[in-house]
Tab-separated table of C-alpha atoms and ligand atoms in Angstrom:
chain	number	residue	atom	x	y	z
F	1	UNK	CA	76.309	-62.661	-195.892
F	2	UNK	CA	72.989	-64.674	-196.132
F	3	UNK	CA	70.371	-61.897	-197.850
F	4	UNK	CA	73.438	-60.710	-200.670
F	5	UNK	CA	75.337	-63.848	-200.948
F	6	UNK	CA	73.337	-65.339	-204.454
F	7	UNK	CA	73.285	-61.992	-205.641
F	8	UNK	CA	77.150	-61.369	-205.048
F	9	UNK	CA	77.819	-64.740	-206.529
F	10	UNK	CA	75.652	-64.440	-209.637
F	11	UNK	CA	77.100	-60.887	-210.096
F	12	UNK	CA	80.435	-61.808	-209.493
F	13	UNK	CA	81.308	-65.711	-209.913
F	14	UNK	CA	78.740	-67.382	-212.567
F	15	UNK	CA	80.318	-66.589	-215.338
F	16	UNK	CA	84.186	-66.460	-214.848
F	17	UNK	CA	86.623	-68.650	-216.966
F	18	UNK	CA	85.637	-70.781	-219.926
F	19	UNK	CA	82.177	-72.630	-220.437
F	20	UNK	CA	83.023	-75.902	-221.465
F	21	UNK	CA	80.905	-78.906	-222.111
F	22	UNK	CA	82.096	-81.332	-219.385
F	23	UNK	CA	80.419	-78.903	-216.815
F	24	UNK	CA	76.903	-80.767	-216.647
F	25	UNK	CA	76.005	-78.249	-213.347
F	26	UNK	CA	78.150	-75.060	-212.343
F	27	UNK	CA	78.092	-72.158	-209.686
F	28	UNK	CA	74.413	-72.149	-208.844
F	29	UNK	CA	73.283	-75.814	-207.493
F	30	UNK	CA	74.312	-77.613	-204.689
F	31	UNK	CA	77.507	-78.647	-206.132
F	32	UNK	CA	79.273	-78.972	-209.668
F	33	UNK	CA	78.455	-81.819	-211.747
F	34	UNK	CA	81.235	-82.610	-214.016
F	35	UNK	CA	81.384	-85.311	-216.225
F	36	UNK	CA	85.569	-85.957	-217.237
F	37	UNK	CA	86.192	-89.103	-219.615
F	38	UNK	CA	86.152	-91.845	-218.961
F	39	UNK	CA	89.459	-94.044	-217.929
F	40	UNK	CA	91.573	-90.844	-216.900
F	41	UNK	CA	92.807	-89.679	-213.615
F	42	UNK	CA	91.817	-86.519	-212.130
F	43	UNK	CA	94.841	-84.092	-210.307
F	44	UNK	CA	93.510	-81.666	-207.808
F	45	UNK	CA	95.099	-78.460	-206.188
F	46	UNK	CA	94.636	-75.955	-204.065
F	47	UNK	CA	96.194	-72.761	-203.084
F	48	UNK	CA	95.256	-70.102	-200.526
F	49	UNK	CA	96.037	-66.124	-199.756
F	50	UNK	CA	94.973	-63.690	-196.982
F	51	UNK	CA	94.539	-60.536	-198.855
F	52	UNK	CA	95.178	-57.384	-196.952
F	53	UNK	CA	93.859	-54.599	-198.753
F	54	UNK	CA	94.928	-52.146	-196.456
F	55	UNK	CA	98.701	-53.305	-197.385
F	56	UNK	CA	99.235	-51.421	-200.279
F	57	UNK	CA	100.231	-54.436	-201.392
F	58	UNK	CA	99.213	-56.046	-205.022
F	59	UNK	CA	95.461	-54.719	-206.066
F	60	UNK	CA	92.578	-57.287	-206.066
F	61	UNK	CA	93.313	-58.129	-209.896
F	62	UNK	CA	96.844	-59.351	-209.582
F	63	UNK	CA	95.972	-61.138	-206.674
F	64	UNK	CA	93.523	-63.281	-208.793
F	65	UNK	CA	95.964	-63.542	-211.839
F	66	UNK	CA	98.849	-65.188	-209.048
F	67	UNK	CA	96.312	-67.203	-207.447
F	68	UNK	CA	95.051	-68.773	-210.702
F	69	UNK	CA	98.234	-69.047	-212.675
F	70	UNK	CA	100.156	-70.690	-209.701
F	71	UNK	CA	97.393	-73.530	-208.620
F	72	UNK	CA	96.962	-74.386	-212.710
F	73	UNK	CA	100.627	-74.250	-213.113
F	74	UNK	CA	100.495	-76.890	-209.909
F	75	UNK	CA	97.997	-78.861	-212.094
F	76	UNK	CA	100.498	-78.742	-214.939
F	77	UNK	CA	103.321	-79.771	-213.048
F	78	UNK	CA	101.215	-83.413	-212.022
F	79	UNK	CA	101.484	-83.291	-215.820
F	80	UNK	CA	97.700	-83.247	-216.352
F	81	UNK	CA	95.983	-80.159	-217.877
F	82	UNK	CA	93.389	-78.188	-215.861
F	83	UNK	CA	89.713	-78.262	-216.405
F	84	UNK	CA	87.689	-76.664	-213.480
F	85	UNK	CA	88.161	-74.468	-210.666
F	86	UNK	CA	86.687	-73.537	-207.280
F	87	UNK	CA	86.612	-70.719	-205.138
F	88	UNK	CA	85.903	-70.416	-201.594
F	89	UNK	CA	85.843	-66.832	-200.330
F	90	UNK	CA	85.721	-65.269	-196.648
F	91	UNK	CA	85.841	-61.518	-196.602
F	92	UNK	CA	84.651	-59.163	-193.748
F	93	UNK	CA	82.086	-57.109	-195.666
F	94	UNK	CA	81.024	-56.728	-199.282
F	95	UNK	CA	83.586	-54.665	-200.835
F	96	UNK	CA	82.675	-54.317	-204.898
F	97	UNK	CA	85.303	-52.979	-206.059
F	98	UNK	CA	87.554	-55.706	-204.327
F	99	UNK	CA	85.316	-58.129	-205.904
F	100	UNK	CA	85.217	-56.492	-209.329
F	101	UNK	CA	88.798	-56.740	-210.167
F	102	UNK	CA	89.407	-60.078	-208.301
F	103	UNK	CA	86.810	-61.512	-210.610
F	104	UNK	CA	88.087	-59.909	-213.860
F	105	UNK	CA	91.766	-61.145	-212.804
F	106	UNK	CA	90.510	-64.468	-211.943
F	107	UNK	CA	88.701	-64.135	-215.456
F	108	UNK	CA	91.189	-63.327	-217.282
F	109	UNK	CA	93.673	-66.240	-216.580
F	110	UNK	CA	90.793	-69.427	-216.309
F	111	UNK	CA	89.482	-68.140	-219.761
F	112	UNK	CA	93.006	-68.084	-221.209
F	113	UNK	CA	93.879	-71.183	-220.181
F	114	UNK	CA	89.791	-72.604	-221.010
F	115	UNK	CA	89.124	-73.246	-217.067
F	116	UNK	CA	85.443	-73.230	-216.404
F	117	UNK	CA	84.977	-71.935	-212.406
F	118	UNK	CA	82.229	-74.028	-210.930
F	119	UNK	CA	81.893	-73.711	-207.466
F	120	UNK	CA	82.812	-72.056	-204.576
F	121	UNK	CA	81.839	-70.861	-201.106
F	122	UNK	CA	81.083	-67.276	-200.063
F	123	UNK	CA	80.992	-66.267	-196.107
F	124	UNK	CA	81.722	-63.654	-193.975
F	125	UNK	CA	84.812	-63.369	-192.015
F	126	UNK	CA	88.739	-62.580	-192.167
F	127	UNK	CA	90.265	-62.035	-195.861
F	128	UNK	CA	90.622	-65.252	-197.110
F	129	UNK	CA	91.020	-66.676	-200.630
F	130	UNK	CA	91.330	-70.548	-201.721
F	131	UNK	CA	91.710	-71.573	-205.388
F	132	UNK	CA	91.051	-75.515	-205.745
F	133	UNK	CA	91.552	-76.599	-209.512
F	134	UNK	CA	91.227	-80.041	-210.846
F	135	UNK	CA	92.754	-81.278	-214.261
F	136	UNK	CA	92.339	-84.346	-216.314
F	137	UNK	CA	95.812	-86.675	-217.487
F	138	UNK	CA	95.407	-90.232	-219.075
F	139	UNK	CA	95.673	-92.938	-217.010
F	140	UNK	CA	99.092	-95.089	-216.616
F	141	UNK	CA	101.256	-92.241	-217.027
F	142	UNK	CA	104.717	-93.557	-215.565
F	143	UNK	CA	106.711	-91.259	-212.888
F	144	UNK	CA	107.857	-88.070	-213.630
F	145	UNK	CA	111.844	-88.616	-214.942
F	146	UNK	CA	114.632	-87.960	-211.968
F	147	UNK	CA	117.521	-86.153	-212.311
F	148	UNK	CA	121.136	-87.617	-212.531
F	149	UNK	CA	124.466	-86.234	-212.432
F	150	UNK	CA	125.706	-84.774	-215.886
F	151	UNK	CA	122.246	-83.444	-216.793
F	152	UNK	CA	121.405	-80.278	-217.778
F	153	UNK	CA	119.759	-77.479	-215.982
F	154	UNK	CA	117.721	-74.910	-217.900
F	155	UNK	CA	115.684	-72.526	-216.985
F	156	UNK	CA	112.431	-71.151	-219.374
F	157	UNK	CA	113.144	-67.767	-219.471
F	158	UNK	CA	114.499	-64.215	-217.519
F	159	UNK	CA	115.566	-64.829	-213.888
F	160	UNK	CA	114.661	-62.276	-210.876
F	161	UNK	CA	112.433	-59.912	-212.211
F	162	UNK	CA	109.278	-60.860	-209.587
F	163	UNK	CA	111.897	-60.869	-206.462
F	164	UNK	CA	113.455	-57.510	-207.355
F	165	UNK	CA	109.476	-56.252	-208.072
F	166	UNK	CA	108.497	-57.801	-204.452
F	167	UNK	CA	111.485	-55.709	-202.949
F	168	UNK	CA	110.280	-52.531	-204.358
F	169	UNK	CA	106.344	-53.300	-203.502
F	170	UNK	CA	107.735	-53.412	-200.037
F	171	UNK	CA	109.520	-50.473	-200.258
F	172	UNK	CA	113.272	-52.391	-199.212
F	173	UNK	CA	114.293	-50.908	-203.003
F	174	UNK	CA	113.287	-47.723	-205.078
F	175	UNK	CA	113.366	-49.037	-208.734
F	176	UNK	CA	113.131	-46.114	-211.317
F	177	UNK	CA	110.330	-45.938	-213.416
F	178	UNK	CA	111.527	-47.945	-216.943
F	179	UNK	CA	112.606	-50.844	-214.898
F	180	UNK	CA	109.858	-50.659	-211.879
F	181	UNK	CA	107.102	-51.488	-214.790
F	182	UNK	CA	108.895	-53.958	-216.269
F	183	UNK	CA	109.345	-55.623	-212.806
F	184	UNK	CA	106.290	-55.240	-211.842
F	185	UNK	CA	104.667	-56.635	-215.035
F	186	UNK	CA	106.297	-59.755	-214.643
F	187	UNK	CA	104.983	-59.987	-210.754
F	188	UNK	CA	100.861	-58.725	-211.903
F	189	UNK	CA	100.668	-60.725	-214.885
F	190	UNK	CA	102.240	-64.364	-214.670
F	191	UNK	CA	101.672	-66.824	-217.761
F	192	UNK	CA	101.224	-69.893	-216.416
F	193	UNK	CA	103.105	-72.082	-218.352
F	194	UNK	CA	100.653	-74.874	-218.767
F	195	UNK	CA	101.779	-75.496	-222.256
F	196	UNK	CA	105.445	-75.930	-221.671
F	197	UNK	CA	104.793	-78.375	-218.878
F	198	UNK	CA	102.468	-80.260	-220.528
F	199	UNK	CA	105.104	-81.067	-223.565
F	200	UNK	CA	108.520	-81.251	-221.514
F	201	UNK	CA	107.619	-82.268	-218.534
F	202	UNK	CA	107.693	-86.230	-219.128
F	203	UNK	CA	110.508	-85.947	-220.438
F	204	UNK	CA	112.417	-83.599	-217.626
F	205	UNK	CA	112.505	-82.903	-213.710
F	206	UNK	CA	110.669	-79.599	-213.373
F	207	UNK	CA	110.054	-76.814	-210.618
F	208	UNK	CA	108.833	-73.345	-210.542
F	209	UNK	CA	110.797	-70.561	-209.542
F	210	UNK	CA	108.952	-68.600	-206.991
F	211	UNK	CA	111.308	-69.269	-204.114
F	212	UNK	CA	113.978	-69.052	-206.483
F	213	UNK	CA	116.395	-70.865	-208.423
F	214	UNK	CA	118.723	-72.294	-205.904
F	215	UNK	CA	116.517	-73.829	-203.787
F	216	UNK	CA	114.117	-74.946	-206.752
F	217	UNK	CA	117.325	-76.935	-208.032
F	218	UNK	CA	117.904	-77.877	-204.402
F	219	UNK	CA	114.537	-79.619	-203.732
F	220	UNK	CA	114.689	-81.345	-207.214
F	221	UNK	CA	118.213	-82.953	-206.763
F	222	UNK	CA	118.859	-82.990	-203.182
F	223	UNK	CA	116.149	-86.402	-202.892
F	224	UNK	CA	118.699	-88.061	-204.596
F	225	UNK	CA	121.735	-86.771	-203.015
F	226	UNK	CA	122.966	-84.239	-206.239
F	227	UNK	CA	123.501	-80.942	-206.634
F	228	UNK	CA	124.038	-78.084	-209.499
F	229	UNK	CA	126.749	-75.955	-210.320
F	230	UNK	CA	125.645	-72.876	-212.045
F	231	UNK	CA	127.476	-70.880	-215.144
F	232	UNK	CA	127.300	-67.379	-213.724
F	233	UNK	CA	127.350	-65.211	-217.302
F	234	UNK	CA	124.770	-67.689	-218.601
F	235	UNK	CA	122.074	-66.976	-216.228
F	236	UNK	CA	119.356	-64.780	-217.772
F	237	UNK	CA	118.391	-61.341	-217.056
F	238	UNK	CA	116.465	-58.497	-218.465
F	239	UNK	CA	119.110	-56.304	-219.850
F	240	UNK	CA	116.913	-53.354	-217.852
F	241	UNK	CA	117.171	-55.053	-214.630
F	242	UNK	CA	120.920	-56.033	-214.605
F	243	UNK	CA	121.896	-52.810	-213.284
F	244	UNK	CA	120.123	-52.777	-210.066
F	245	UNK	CA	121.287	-56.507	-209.304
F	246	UNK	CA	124.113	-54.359	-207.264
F	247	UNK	CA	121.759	-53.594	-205.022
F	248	UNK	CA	120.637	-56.474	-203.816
F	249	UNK	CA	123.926	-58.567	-203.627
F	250	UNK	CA	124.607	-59.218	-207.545
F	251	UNK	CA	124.170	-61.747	-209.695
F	252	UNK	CA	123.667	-63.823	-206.608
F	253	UNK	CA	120.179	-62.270	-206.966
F	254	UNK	CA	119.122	-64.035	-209.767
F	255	UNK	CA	119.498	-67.924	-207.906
F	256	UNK	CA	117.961	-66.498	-204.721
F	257	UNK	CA	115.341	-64.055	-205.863
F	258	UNK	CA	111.843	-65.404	-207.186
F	259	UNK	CA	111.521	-65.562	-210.498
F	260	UNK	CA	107.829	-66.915	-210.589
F	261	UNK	CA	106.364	-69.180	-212.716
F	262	UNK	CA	109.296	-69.426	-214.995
F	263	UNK	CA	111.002	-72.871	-214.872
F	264	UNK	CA	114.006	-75.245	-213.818
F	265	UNK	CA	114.527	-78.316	-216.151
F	266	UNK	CA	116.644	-80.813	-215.922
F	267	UNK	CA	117.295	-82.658	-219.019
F	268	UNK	CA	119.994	-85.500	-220.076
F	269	UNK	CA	122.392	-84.574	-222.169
F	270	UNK	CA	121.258	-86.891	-224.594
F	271	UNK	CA	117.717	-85.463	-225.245
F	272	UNK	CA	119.544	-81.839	-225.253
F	273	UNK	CA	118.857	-81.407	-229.016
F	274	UNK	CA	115.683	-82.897	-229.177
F	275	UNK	CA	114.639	-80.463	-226.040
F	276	UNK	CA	115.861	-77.825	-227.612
F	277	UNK	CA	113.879	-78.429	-230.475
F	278	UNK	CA	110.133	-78.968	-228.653
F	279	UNK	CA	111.351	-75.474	-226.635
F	280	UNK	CA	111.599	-73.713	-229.833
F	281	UNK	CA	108.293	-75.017	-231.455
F	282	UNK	CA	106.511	-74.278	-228.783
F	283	UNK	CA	108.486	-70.694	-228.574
F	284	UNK	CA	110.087	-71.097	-225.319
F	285	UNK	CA	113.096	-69.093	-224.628
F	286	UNK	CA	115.045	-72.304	-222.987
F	287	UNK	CA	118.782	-71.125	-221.540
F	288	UNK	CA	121.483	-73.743	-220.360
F	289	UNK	CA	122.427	-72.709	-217.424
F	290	UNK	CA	123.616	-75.591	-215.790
F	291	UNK	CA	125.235	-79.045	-214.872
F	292	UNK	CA	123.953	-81.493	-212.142
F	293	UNK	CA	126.770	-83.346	-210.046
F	294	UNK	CA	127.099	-85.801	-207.678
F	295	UNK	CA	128.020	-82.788	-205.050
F	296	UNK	CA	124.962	-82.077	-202.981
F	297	UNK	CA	124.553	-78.038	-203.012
F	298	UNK	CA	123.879	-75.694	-205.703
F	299	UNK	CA	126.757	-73.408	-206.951
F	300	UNK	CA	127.903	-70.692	-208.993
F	301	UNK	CA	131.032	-71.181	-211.080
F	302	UNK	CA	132.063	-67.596	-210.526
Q	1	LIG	P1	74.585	-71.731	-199.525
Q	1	LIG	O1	75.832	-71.582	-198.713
Q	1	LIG	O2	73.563	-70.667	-199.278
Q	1	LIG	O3	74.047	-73.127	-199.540
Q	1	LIG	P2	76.110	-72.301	-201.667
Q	1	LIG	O4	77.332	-72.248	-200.854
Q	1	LIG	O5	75.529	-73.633	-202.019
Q	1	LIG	O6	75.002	-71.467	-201.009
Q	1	LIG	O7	76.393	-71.503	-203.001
Q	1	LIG	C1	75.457	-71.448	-204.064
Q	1	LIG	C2	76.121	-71.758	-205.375
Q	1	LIG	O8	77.119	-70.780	-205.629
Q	1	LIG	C3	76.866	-73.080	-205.419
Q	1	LIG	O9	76.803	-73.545	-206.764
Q	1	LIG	C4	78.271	-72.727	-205.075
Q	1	LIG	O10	79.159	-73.672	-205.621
Q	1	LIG	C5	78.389	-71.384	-205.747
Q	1	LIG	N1	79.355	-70.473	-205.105
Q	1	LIG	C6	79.324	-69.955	-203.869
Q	1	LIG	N2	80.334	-69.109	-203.657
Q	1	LIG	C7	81.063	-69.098	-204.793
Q	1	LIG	C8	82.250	-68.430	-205.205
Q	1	LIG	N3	82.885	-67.587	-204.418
Q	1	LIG	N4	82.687	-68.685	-206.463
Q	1	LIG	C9	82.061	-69.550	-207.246
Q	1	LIG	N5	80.939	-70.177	-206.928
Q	1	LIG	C10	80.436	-69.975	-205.724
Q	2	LIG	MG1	77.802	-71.354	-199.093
């Protein structure tokens, strides 16, 4: 890509995200010079995809928006908040309109979340996409909190909606129209929810959803030997979605399905009412939905 690849990056990748003042050098030099304060530690992550345009699959913009939102929400998670991003790029040819709405997706959730992009890599070859961020946490911040039996499990909001969209993207389901856009919204547009994890997640064991509930909660507790039991009626839904649950094995659905950046957190039943209380200021819909046991295994109690 040697005689476009400036002018594709200028075009496309100088200016995405937020310009913030701890980027001394961006996209454009040899490499970023960023200048974080001093006596913190620095959390990096990456994440990779290998688009496939041809797939029908999610467009170039939603791509972005689950690239970015899932590699800050891993920033999040290590508790720190993200700062900067970088983007290393292999596609087989210059396609613009590929690179249009990946940059505007990418755009959109960096700004949001006031994440400057300042680097990358641009070559030639197979689809490829990698997403590095980097975030900034104080120093001396003590381990995350475990979980123990008699905790509580919640979750941060609606449960399934991105597994039963994935079904229907790949054709295995034929949603009808109201609920297909609601589905699919939830899938093309994740909030990464850096906030949330930045105030609860000292205080709580947290995981994402995208493989699911079940074995979210199974990774959490199973290092230390515990498992869940579930309240079946308590799990949340969109009301739209509930009726197509049928059709792909029930309720059941909504602990095996991805449910995306939505959360698990497991909280002691002490701190329930004080948890309860950050959710609501910071206008999280928390739901109980749980109990951790000594029982390895996570269950539904109907
Ligand atoms: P070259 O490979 O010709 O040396 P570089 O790889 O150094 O060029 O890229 C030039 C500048 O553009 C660098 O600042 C680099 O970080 C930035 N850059 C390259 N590709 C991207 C990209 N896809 N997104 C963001 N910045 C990029
Ligand atoms: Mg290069």
């Amino acid at each position: 890509m040697a005689v476009t690849e400036f002018a594709l990056i200028d075009h496309y990748f100088a200016r995405i995200g937020a310009t913030r003042p701890d980027v001394v050098l961006g996209v454009g030099d040899d490499g970023a010079l960023l200048a974080p304060p001093t006596g913190g530690e620095l959390v990096s992550a990456s994440r990779t995809l290998h688009p496939d345009p041809a797939s029908g699959g999610q467009g170039p913009a939603a791509l972005a928006r689950g690239l970015a939102a899932g590699v800050l929400t891993d920033i999040a998670l290590a508790r720190a908040r993200p700062a900067w991003a970088t983007l290393a790029l292999s596609l087989p040819a210059v396609d613009e309109s590929w690179l249009e709405g990946f940059a505007g997706g990418l755009d959109e959730v960096l700004g949001a979340a006031d994440v400057g992009l300042v680097g990358g890599d641009t070559t030639r070859g197979p689809w490829r996409v990698t997403l590095g961020a980097h975030g900034q946490r104080p120093a001396g911040k003590p381990a995350p909190r475990r979980a123990w039996a008699g905790d509580l499990v919640y979750v941060s909001g609606e449960l399934g909606a991105q597994g039963l969209a994935l079904l229907d993207r790949y054709g295995e389901i034929q949603l009808p129209r109201g609920a297909r856009d609601l589905a699919h919204h939830a899938l093309d547009h994740p909030r990464p929810p850096l906030e949330a994890l930045l105030a609860l997640a000292d205080a709580s064991a947290v995981a994402t959803l995208e493989d699911g509930l079940a074995p979210a909660l199974a990774r959490l507790l199973g290092d230390h030997g515990l498992g869940a039991t579930l309240y079946a009626d308590s799990l949340p839904a969109a009301p739209e979605l509930l009726p197509f649950l049928d059709w792909v094995g029930g309720r059941d659905f909504l602990l095996s399905g991805s449910s995306g950046l939505t959360l698990a957190m497991v909280v002691t039943a002490d701190d329930q009412a004080a948890f309860e209380g950050r959710c609501a200021g910071l206008g999280l819909a928390c739901h109980w939905v749980g109990l951790v046991e000594h029982q390895p295994g996570v269950r539904c109690d109907a």
